[in-house]
mmCIF file of C-alpha atoms in Angstrom:
data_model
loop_
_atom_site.group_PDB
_atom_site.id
_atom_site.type_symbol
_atom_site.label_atom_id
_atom_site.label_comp_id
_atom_site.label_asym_id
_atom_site.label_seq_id
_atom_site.Cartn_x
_atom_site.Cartn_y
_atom_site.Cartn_z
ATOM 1 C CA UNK A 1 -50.817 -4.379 12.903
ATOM 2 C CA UNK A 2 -52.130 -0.993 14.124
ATOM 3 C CA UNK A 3 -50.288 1.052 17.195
ATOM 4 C CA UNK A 4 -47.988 -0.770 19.512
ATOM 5 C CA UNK A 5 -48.187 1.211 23.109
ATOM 6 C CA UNK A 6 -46.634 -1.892 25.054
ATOM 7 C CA UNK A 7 -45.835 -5.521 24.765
ATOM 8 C CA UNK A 8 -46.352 -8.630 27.361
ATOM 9 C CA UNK A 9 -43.204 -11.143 27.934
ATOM 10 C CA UNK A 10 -44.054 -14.359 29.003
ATOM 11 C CA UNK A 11 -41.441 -17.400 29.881
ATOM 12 C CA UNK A 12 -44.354 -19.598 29.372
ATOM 13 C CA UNK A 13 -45.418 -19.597 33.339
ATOM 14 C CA UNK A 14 -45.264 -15.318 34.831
ATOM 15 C CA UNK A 15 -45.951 -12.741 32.588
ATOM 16 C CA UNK A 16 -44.228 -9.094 33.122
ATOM 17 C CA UNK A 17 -44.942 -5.864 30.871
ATOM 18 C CA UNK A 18 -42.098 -4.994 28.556
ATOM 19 C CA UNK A 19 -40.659 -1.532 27.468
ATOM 20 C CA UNK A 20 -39.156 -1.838 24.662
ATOM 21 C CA UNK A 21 -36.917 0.749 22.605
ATOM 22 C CA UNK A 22 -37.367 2.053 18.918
ATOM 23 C CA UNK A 23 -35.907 -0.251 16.782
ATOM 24 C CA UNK A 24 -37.494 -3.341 18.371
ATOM 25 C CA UNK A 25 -41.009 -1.195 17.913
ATOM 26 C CA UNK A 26 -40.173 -0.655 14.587
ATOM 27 C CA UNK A 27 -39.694 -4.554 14.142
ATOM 28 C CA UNK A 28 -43.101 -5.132 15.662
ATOM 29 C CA UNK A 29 -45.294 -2.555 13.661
ATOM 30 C CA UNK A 30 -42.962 -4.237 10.435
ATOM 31 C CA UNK A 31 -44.217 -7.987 11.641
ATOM 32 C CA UNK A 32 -40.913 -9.209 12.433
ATOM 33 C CA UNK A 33 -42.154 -9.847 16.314
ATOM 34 C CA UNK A 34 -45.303 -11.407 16.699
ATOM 35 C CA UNK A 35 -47.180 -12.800 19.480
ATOM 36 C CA UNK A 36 -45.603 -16.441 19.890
ATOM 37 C CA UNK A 37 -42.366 -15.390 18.958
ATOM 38 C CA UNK A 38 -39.783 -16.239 20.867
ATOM 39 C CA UNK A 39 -36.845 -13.755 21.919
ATOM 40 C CA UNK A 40 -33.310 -14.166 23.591
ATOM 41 C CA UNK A 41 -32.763 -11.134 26.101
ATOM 42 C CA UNK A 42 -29.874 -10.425 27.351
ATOM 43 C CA UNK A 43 -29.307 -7.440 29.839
ATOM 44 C CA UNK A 44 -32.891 -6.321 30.361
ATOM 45 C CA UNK A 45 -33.459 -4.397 33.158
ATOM 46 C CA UNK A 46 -36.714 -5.303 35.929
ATOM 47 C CA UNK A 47 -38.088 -2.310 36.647
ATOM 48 C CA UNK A 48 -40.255 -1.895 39.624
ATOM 49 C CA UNK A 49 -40.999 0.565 42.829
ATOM 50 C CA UNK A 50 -40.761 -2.401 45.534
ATOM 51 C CA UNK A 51 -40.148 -5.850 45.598
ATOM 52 C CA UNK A 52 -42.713 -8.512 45.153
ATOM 53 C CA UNK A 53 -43.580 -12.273 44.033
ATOM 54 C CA UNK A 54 -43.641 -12.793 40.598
ATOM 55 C CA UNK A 55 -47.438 -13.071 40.446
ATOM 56 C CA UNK A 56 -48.092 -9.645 42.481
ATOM 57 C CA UNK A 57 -45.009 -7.779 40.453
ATOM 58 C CA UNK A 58 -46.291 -8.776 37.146
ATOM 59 C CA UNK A 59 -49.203 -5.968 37.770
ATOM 60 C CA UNK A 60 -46.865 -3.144 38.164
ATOM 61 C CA UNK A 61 -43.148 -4.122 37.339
ATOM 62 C CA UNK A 62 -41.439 -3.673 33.799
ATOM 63 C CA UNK A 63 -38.661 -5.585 31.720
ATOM 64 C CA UNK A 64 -37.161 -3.019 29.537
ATOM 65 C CA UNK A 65 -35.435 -4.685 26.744
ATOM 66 C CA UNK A 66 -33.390 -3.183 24.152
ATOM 67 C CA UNK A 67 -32.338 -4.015 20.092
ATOM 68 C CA UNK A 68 -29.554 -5.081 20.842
ATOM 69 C CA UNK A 69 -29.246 -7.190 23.425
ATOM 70 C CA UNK A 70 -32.556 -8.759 21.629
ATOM 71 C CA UNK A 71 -32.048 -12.238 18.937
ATOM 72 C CA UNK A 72 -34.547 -14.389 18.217
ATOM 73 C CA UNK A 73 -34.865 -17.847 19.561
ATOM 74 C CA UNK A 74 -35.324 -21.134 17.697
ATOM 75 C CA UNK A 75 -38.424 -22.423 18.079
ATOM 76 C CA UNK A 76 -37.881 -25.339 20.014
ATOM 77 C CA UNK A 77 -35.120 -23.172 22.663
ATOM 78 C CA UNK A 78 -35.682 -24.213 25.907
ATOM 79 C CA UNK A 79 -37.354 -20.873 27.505
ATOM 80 C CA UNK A 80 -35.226 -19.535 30.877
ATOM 81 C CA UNK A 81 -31.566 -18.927 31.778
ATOM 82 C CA UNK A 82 -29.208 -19.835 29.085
ATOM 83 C CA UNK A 83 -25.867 -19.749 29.797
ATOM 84 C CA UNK A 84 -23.392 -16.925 29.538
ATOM 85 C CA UNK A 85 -21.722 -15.832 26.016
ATOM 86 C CA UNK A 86 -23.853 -17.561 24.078
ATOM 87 C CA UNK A 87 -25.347 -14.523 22.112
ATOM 88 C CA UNK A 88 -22.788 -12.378 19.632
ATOM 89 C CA UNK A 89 -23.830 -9.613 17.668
ATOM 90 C CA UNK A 90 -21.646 -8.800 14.608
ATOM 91 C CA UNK A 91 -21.260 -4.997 14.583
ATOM 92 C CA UNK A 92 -23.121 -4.637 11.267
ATOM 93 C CA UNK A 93 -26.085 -5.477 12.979
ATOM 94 C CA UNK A 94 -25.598 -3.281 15.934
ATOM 95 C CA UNK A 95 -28.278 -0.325 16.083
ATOM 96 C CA UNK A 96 -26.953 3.115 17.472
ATOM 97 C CA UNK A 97 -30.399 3.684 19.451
ATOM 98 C CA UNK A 98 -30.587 0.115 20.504
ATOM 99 C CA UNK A 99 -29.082 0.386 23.720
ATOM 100 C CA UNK A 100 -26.219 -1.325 25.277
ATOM 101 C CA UNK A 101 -24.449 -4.594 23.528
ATOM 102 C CA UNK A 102 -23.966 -7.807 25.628
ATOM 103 C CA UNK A 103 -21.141 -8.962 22.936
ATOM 104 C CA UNK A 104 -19.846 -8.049 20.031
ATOM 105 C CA UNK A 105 -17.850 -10.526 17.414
ATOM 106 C CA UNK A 106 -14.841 -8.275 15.969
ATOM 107 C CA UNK A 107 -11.933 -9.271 14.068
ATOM 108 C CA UNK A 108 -8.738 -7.104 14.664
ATOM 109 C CA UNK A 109 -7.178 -6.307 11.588
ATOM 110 C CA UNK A 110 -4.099 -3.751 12.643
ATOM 111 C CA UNK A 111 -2.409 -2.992 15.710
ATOM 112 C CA UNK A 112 -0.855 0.594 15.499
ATOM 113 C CA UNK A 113 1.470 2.105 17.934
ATOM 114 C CA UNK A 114 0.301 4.496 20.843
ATOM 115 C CA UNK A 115 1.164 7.941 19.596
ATOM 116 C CA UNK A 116 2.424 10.806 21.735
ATOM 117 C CA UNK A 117 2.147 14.747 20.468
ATOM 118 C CA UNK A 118 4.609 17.148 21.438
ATOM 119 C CA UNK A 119 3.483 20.652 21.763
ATOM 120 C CA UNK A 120 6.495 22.226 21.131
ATOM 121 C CA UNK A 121 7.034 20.563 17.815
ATOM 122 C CA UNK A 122 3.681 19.893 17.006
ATOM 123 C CA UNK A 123 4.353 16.497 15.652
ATOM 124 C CA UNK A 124 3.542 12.853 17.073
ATOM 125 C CA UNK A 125 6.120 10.592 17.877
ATOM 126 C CA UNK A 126 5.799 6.278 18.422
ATOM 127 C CA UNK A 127 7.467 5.089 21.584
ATOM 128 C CA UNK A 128 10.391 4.014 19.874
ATOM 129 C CA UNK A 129 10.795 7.918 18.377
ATOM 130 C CA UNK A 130 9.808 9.804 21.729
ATOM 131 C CA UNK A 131 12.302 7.803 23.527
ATOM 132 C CA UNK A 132 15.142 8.997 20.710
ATOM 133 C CA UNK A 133 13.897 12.009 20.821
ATOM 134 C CA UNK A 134 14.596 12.026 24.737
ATOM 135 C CA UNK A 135 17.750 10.573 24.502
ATOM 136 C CA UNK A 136 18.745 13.225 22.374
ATOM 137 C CA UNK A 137 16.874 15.933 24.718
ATOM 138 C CA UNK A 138 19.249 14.501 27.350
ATOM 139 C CA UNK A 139 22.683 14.114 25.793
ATOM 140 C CA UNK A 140 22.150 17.919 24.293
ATOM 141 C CA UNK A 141 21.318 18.867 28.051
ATOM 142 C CA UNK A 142 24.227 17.061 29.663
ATOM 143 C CA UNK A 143 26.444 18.819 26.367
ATOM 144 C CA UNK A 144 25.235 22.180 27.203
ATOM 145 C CA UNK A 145 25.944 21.967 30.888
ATOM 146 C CA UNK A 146 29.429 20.146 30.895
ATOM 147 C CA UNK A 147 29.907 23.109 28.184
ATOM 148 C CA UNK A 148 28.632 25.572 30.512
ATOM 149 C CA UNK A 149 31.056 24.048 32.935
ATOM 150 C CA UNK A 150 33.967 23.953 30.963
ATOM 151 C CA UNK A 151 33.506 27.924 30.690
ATOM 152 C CA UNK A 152 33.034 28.840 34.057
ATOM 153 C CA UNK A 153 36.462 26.509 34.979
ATOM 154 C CA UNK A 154 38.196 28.598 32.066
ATOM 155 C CA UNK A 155 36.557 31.790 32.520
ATOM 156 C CA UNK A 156 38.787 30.843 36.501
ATOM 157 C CA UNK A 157 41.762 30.004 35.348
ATOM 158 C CA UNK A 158 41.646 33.091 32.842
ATOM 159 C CA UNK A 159 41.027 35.251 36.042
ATOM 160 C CA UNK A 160 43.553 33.298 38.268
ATOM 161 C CA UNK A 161 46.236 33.864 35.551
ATOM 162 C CA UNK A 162 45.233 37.518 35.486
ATOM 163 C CA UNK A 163 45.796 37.898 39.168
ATOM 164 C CA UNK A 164 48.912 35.799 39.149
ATOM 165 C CA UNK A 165 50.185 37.879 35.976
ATOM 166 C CA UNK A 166 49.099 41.575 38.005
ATOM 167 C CA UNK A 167 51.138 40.529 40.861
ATOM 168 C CA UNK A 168 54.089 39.529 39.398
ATOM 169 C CA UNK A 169 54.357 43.049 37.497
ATOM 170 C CA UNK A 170 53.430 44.823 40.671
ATOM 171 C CA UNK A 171 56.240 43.147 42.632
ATOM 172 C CA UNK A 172 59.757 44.405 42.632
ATOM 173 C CA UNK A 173 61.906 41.731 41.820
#
């Protein structure tokens, strides 16, 4: 196979140099891509300084293409526009250097609450347990002042009785 330093995409009409990442070089020097083969891209990028027809761009313009947003085609695929969501990649077959991924087939298995941390308890709390936990907050707040209340009435009354109990001794009766 020798050294790969670029590749040429065709639709079968215009031709436009490709750039293509590692993994999809990789699958050329390994003979997995050969000239004929036919690829579904999805998400390449044209790259070019100005635009131009497709016959004038093809000399200086490049389609970078990545792993995976790259499948092959069958071999009798129509070449061209295909229409949208028509290429899934399961995630074991997603590459880490291969660029971006048009869509990717999951299955959710488990749905777990959103947590919340509290710093001054250092533990995380569900919904369900931070609003308890601020319920209680609350109704211990609203306790301490009604009992902060409560004293400062009875600390008044204790000093109204005081005065009331000075000036009766002080007056002669």
């Amino acid at each position: 196979v020798g050294d790969v330093t670029g590749i040429q995409l065709s639709d079968g009409w215009y031709f436009v140099n490709g750039v293509i990442d590692a993994p999809l070089m990789e699958l050329i020097v390994q003979g997995r891509i050969q000239v004929g083969s036919k690829l579904r891209v999805v998400g390449g990028e044209l790259v070019s300084d100005r635009p131009a027809d497709p016959l004038e761009a093809a000399k200086w313009a490049q389609l970078k293409i990545w792993y995976n947003g790259t499948s092959p085609a069958a071999w009798d695929e129509r070449l061209g526009p295909v229409p949208a969501g028509q290429t899934l990649r399961a995630l074991s077959r997603v590459h880490p250097a291969g660029g971006l991924v048009p869509r990717l087939l999951l299955l959710v298995q488990r749905c777990y609450p959103v947590l919340y941390y509290s710093r001054s308890s250092r533990q995380y709390y569900t919904r369900k347990q931070y609003d308890a936990a601020e319920r209680r907050a609350e109704k211990q707040r609203d306790q301490a002042v009604q009992a902060a209340a409560a004293a400062a009435v009875q600390q008044a009354e204790i000093e109204q009785c005081k005065r009331w109990a000075s000036s009766r001794t002080a007056s002669p009766v």
